[in-house]
Short mmCIF file of C-alpha atoms in Angstrom, two decimals:
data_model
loop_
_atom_site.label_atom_id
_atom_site.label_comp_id
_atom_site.label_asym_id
_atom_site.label_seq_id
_atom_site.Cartn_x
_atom_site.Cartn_y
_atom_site.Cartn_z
CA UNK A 1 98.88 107.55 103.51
CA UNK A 2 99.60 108.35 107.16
CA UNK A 3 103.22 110.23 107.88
CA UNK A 4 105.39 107.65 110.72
CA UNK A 5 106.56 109.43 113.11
CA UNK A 6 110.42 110.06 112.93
CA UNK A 7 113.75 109.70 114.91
CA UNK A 8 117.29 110.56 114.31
CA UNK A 9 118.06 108.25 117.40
CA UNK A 10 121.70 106.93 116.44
CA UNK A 11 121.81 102.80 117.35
CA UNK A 12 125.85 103.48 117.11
CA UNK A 13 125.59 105.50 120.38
CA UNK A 14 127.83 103.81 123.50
CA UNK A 15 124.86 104.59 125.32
CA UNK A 16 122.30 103.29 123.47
CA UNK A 17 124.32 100.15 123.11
CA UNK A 18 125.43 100.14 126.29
CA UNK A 19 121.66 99.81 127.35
CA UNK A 20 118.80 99.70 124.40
CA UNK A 21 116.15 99.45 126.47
CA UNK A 22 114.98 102.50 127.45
CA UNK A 23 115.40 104.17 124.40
CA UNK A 24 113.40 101.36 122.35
CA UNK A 25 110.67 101.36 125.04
CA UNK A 26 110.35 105.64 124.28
CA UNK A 27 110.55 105.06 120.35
CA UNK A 28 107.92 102.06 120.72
CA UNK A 29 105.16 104.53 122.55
CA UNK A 30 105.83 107.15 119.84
CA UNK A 31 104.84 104.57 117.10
CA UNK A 32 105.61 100.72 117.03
CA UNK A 33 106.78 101.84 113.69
CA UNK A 34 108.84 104.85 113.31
CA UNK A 35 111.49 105.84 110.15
CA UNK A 36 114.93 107.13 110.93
CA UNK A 37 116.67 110.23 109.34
CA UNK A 38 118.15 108.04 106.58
CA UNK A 39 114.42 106.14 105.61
CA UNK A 40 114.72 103.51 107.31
CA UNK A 41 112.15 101.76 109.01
CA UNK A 42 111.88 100.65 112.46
CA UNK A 43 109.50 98.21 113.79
CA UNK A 44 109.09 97.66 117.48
CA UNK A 45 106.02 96.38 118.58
CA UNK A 46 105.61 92.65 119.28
CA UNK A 47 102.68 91.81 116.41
CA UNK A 48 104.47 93.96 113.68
CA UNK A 49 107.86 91.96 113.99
CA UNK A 50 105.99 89.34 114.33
CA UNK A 51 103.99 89.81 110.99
CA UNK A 52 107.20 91.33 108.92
CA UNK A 53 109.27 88.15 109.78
CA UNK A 54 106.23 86.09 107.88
CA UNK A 55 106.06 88.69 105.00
CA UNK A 56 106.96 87.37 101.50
CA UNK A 57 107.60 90.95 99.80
CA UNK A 58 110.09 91.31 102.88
CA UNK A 59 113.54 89.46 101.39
CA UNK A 60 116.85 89.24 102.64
CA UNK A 61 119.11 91.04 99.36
CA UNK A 62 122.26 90.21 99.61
CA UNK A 63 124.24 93.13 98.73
CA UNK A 64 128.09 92.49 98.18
CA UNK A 65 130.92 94.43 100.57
CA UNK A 66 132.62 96.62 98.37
CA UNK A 67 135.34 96.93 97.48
CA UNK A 68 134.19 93.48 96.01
CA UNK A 69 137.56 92.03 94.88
CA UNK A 70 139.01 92.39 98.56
CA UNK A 71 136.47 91.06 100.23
CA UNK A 72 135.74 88.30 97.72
CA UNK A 73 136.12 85.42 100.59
CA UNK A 74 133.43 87.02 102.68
CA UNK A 75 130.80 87.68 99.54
CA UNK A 76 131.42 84.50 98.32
CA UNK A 77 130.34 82.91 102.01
CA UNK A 78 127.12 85.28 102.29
CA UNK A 79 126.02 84.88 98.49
CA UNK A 80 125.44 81.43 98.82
CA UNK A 81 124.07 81.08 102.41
CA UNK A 82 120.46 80.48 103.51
CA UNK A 83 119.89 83.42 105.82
CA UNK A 84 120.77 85.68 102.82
CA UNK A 85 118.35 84.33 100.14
CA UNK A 86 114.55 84.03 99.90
CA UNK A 87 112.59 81.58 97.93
CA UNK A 88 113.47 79.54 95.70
CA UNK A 89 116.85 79.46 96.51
CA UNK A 90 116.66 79.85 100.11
CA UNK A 91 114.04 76.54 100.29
CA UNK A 92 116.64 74.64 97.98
CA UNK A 93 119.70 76.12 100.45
CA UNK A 94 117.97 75.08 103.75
CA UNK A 95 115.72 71.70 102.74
CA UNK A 96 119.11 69.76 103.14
CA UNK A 97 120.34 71.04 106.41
CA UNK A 98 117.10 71.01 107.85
CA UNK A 99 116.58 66.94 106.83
CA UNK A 100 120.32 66.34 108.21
CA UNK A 101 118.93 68.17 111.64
CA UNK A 102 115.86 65.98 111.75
CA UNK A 103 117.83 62.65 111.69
CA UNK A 104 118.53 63.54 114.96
CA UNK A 105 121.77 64.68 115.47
CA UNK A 106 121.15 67.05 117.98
CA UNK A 107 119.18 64.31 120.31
CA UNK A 108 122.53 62.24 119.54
CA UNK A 109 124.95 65.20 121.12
CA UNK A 110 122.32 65.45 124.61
CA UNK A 111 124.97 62.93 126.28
CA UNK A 112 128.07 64.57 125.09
CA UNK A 113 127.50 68.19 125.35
CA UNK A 114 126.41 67.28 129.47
CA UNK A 115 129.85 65.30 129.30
CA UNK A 116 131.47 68.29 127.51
CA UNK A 117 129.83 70.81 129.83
CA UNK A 118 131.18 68.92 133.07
CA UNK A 119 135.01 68.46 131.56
CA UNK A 120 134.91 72.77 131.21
CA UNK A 121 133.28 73.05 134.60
CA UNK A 122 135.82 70.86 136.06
CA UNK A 123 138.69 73.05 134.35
CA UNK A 124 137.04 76.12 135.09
CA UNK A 125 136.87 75.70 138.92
CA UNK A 126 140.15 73.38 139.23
CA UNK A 127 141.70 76.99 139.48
CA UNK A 128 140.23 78.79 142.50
CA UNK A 129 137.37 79.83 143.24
CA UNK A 130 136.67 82.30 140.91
CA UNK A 131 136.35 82.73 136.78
CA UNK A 132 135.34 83.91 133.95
CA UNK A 133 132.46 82.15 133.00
CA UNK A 134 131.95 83.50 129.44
CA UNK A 135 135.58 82.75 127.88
CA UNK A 136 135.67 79.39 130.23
CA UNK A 137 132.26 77.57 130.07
CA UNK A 138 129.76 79.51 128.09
CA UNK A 139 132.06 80.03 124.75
CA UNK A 140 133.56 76.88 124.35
CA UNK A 141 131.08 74.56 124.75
CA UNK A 142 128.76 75.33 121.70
CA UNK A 143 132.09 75.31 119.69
CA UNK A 144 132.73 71.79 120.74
CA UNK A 145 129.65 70.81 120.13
CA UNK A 146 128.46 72.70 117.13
CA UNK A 147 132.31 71.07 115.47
CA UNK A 148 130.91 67.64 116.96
CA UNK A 149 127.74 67.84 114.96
CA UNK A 150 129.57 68.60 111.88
CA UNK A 151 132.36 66.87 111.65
CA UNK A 152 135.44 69.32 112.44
CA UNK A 153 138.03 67.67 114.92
CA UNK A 154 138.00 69.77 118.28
CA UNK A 155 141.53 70.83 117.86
CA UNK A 156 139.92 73.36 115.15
CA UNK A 157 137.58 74.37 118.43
CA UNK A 158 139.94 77.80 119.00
CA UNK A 159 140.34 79.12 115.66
CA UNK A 160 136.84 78.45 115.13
CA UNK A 161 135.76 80.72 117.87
CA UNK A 162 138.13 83.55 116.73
CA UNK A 163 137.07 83.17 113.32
CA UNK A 164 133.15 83.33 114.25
CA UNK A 165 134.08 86.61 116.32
CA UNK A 166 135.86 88.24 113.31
CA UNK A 167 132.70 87.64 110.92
CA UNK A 168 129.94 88.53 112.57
CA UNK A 169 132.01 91.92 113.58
CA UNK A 170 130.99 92.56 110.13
CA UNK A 171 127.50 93.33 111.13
CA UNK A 172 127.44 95.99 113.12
CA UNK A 173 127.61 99.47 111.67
CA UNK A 174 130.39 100.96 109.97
CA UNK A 175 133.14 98.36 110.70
CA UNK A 176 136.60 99.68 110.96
CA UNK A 177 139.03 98.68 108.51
CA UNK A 178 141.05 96.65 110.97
CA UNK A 179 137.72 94.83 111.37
CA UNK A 180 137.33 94.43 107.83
CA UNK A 181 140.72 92.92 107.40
CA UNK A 182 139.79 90.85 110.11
CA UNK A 183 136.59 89.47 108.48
CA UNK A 184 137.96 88.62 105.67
CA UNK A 185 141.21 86.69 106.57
CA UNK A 186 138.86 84.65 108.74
CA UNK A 187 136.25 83.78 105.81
CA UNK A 188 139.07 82.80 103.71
CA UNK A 189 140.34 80.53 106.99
CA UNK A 190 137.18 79.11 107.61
CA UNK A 191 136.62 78.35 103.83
CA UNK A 192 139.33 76.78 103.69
CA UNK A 193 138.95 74.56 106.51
CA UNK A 194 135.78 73.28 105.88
CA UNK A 195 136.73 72.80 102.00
CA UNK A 196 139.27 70.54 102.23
CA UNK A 197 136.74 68.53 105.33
CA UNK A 198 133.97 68.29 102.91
CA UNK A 199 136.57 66.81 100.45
CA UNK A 200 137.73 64.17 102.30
CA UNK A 201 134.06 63.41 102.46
CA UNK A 202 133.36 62.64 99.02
CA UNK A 203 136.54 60.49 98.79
CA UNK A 204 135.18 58.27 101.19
CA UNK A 205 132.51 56.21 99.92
CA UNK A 206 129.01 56.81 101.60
CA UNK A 207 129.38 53.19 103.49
CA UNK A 208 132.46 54.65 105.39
CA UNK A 209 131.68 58.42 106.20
CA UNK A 210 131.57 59.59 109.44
CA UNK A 211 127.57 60.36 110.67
CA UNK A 212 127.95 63.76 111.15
CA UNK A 213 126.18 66.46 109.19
CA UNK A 214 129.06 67.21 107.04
CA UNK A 215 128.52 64.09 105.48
CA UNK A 216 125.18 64.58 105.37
CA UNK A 217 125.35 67.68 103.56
CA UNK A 218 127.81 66.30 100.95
CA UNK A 219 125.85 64.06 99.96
CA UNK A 220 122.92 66.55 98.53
CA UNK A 221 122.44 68.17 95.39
CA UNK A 222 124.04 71.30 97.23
CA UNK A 223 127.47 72.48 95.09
CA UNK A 224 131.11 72.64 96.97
CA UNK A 225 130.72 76.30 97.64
CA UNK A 226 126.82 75.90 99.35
CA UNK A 227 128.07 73.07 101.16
CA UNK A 228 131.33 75.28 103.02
CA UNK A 229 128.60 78.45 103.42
CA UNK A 230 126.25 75.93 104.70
CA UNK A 231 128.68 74.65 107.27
CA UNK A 232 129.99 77.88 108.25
CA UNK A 233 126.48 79.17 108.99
CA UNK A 234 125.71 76.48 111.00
CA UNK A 235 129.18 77.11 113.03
CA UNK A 236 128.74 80.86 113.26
CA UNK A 237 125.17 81.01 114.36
CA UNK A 238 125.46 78.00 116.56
CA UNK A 239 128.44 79.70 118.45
CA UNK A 240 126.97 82.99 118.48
CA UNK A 241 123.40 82.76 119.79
CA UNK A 242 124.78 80.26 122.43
CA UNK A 243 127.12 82.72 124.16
CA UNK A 244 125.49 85.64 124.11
CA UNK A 245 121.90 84.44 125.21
CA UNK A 246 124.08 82.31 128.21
CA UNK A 247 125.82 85.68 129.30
CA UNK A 248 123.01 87.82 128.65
CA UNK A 249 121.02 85.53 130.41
CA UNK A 250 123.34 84.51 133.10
CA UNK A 251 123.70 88.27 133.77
CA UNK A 252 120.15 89.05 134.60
CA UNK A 253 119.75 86.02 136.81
CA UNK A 254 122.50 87.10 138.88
CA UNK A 255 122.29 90.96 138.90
CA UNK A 256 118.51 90.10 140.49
CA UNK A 257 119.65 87.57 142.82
CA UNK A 258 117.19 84.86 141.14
CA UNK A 259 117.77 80.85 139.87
CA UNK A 260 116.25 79.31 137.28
CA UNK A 261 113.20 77.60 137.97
CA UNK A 262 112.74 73.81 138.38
CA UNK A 263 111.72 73.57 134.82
CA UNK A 264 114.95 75.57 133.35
CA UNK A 265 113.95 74.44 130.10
CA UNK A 266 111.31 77.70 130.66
CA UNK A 267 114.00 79.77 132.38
CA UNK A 268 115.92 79.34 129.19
CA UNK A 269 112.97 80.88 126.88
CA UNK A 270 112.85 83.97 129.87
CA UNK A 271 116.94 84.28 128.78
CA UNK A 272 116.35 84.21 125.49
CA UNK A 273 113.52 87.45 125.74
CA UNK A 274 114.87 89.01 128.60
CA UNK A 275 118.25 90.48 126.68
CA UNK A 276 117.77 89.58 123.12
CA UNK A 277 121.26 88.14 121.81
CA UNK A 278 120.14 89.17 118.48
CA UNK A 279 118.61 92.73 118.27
CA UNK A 280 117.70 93.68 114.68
CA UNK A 281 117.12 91.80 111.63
CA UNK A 282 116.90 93.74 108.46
CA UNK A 283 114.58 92.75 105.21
CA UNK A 284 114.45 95.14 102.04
CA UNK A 285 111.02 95.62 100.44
CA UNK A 286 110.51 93.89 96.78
CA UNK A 287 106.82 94.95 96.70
CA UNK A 288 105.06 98.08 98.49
CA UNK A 289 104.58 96.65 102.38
CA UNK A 290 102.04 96.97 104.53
CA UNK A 291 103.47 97.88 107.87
CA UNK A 292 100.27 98.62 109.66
CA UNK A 293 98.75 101.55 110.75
CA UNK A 294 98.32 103.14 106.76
CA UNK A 295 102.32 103.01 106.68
CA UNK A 296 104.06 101.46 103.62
CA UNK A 297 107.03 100.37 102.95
CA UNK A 298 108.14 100.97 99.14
CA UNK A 299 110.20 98.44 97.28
CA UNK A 300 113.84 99.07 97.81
CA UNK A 301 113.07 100.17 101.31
CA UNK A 302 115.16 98.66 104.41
CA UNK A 303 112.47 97.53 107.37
CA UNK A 304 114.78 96.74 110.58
CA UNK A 305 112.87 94.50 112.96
CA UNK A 306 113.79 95.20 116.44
CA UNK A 307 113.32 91.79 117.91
CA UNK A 308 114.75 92.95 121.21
CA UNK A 309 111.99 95.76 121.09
CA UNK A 310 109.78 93.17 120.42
CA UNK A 311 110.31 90.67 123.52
CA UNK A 312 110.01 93.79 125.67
CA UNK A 313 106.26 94.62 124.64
CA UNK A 314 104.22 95.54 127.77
CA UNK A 315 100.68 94.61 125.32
CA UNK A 316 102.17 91.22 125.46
CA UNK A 317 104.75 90.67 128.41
CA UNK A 318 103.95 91.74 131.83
CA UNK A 319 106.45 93.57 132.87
CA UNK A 320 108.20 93.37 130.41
CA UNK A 321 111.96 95.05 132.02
CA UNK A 322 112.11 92.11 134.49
CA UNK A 323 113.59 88.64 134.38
CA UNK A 324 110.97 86.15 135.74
CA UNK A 325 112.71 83.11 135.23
CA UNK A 326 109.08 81.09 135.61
CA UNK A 327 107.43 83.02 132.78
CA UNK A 328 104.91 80.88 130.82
CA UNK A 329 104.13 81.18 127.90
CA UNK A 330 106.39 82.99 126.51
CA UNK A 331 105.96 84.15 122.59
CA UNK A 332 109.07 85.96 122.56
CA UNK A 333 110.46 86.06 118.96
CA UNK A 334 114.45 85.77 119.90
CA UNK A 335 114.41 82.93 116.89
CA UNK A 336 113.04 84.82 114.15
CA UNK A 337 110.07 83.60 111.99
CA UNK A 338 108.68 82.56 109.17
CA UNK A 339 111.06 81.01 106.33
CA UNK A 340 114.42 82.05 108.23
CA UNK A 341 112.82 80.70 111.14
CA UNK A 342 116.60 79.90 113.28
CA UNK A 343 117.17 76.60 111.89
CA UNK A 344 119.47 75.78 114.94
CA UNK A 345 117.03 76.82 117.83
CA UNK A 346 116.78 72.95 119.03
CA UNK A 347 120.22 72.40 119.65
CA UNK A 348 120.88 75.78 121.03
CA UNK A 349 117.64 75.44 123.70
CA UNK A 350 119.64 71.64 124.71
CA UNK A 351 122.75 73.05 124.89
CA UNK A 352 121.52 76.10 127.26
CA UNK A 353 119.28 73.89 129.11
CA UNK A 354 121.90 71.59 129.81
CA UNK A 355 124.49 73.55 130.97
CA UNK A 356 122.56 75.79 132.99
CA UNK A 357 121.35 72.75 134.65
CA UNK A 358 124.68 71.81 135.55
CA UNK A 359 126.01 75.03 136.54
CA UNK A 360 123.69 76.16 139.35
CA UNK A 361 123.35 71.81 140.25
CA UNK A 362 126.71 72.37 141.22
CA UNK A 363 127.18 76.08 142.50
CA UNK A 364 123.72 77.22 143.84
CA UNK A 365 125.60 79.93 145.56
CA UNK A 366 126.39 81.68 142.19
CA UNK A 367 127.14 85.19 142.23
CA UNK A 368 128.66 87.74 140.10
CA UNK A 369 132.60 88.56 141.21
CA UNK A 370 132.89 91.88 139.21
CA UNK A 371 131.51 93.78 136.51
CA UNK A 372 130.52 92.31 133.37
CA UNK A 373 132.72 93.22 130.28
CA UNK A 374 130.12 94.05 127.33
CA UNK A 375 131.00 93.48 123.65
CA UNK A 376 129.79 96.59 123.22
CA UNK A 377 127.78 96.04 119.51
CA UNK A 378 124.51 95.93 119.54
CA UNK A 379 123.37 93.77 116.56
CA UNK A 380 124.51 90.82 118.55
CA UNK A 381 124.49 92.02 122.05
CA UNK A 382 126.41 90.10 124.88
CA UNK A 383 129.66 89.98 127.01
CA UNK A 384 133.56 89.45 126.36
CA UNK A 385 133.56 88.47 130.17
CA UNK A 386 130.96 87.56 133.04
CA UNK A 387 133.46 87.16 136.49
CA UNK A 388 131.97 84.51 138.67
CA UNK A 389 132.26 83.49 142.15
CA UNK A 390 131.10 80.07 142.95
CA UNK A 391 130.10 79.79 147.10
CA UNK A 392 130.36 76.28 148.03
CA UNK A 393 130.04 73.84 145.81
CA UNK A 394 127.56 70.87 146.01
CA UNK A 395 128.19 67.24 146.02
CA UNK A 396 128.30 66.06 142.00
#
């Protein structure tokens, strides 16, 4: 068996997360697979990720937060969602959601998230003639619509943001305790919201529900509990991967002085490689893996994939460190693969398409008004605030 070569490169560095890239780009010419100091495994290269997201013996474990009794509300979420379970429970967890998707829901919102999108603009600008774009335009909008497609009345729309922002915290490295504390209040929140939503639900007969997917999903085999971690998914990922790929995206466009193309559908698949919003997935091995090149993974073993790595290949992107917002194709592999495949990647591809659309339609002088603020994590990489200036606005 071949030795990988190692690194004890630490992904909690300000640097690193400040800016990835380089550092990815000198562990990916070392090896596209290389094992840290504490045995993990890294995969960069565009075919292994590519591969390991389609490998079976690769599982998402869900391992309860300890201490467990504290952060029961958070567990509880994670233990019954899709993204943390593998066949047979996973296919049972995400069959439902995905039929609700395909009765086409998100086809339904097109109209209302470019009638949402204008109503934020309008706010936005009514101002001056500069804002933030991130915290005005970019972060509410999936809210809205993500609460539209479920069922949650938009005066939830704030609270749902914070609480999104306070979970997903809980991915990064290390969390503080503050963040912790954070995490859970918010699980136990959300929980609660979308508990006592779903129960209206079932009072109501079928005949008289709403057609949103909350109603869709109560009326599956899933259990209360699946149901709420179902919905709360749905809102967390569908907020998340919105916002960061728009400011991420947004970010490169303007730093290099370029538009999106006249298709922006394909501008929006350049966004979503260019500056990944999601950076590593991790899988544990259940059977010895092949991760090429005569290296193995063991079973118990944690495999990161390093989909930003990934979308940054130079064998399959020409060059790779620049936004060209006419790139086509474009296999980039921002949405994951095989079974946990991002189930939301539709509505999140209308949502950006749309409101990019309408955002340089109506402000094609565009330009950056200050520095970007940076969330500064790197598992989900993007920006607490984008400054924009608008130029001169066009006729509507």
């Amino acid at each position: 068996m071949r030795s990988a070569p190692t690194t004890s490169a630490d992904l909690t560095d300000p640097a690193f997360v400040a800016d990835p890239y380089p550092l990815l780009d000198e562990l990916r010419a070392a090896g596209p697979v290389v094992r840290q100091d504490s045995g993990r495994w890294l995969v960069l290269d565009h075919a292994g990720v590519s591969r390991l997201l389609r490998e079976r013996a690769l599982g998402r474990v869900w391992r309860d937060r300890e201490p467990t009794d504290a952060l029961e509300p958070f567990n509880l979420l994670h233990r019954h969602q899709m993204m943390e379970n593998e066949p047979p429970d996973h296919t049972r967890l995400r069959r439902p959601v995905a039929a609700a998707f395909n009765r086409g829901h998100v086809e339904r919102l097109r109209p209302r998230v470019r009638s949402l999108a204008a109503s934020l603009l309008d706010e936005a600008v009514a101002s001056g003639p500069s804002f933030d774009v991130v915290a005005a335009y970019a972060e509410p909008l999936p809210v809205l619509v993500i609460a539209e497609l479920l069922g949650v009345p938009s005066s939830y729309a704030p609270s749902l943001r914070d609480w999104s922002q306070a979970i997903v915290r809980m991915y990064e490295h290390a969390p503080s305790p503050a963040v912790v504390d954070a995490a859970v209040a918010a699980a136990e929140d959300f929980a609660g919201l979308v508990t006592e939503l779903a129960a209206e639900r079932r009072r109501t007969p079928p005949e008289d529900r709403p057609a949103d997917l909350l109603s869709d999903l109560v009326a599956t085999e899933l259990s209360d509990v699946e149901v709420v971690a179902s919905a709360v998914l749905l809102l967390n990922a569908g907020h998340e991967a919105s916002v960061n790929v728009f400011g991420n995206g947004l970010v490169g466009l303007l730093r290099a002085g370029l538009r999106p193309a006249a298709d922006v559908a394909v501008t929006v698949e350049e966004m979503l490689r260019f500056d990944s919003a999601l950076q590593l997935f991790e899988r544990t091995a259940t059977a010895p893996v092949d991760l090429g090149g005569g290296l193995v993974a063991e079973p118990g073993d944690t495999v990161a994939l390093l989909l930003g790595a990934a979308n940054r290949d130079p064998a399959v992107f020409a060059d790779p460190a620049t936004l060209d917002p006419a790139r086509s194709p474009n296999p980039h592999v921002a949405f994951g693969a095989g079974v946990h495949f991002c189930l939301g990647a539709p509505l999140a591809r209308m949502e950006l398409t749309e409101s990019l659309t309408l955002l340089f339609e109506r402000h094609p002088d565009l330009a950056l008004a200050d520095e970007p603020t940076p969330r500064g994590t790197f598992v989900l990489r993007g920006f607490n605030a984008v400054p924009v200036s608008l130029g001169v606005e066009s006729p509507r």
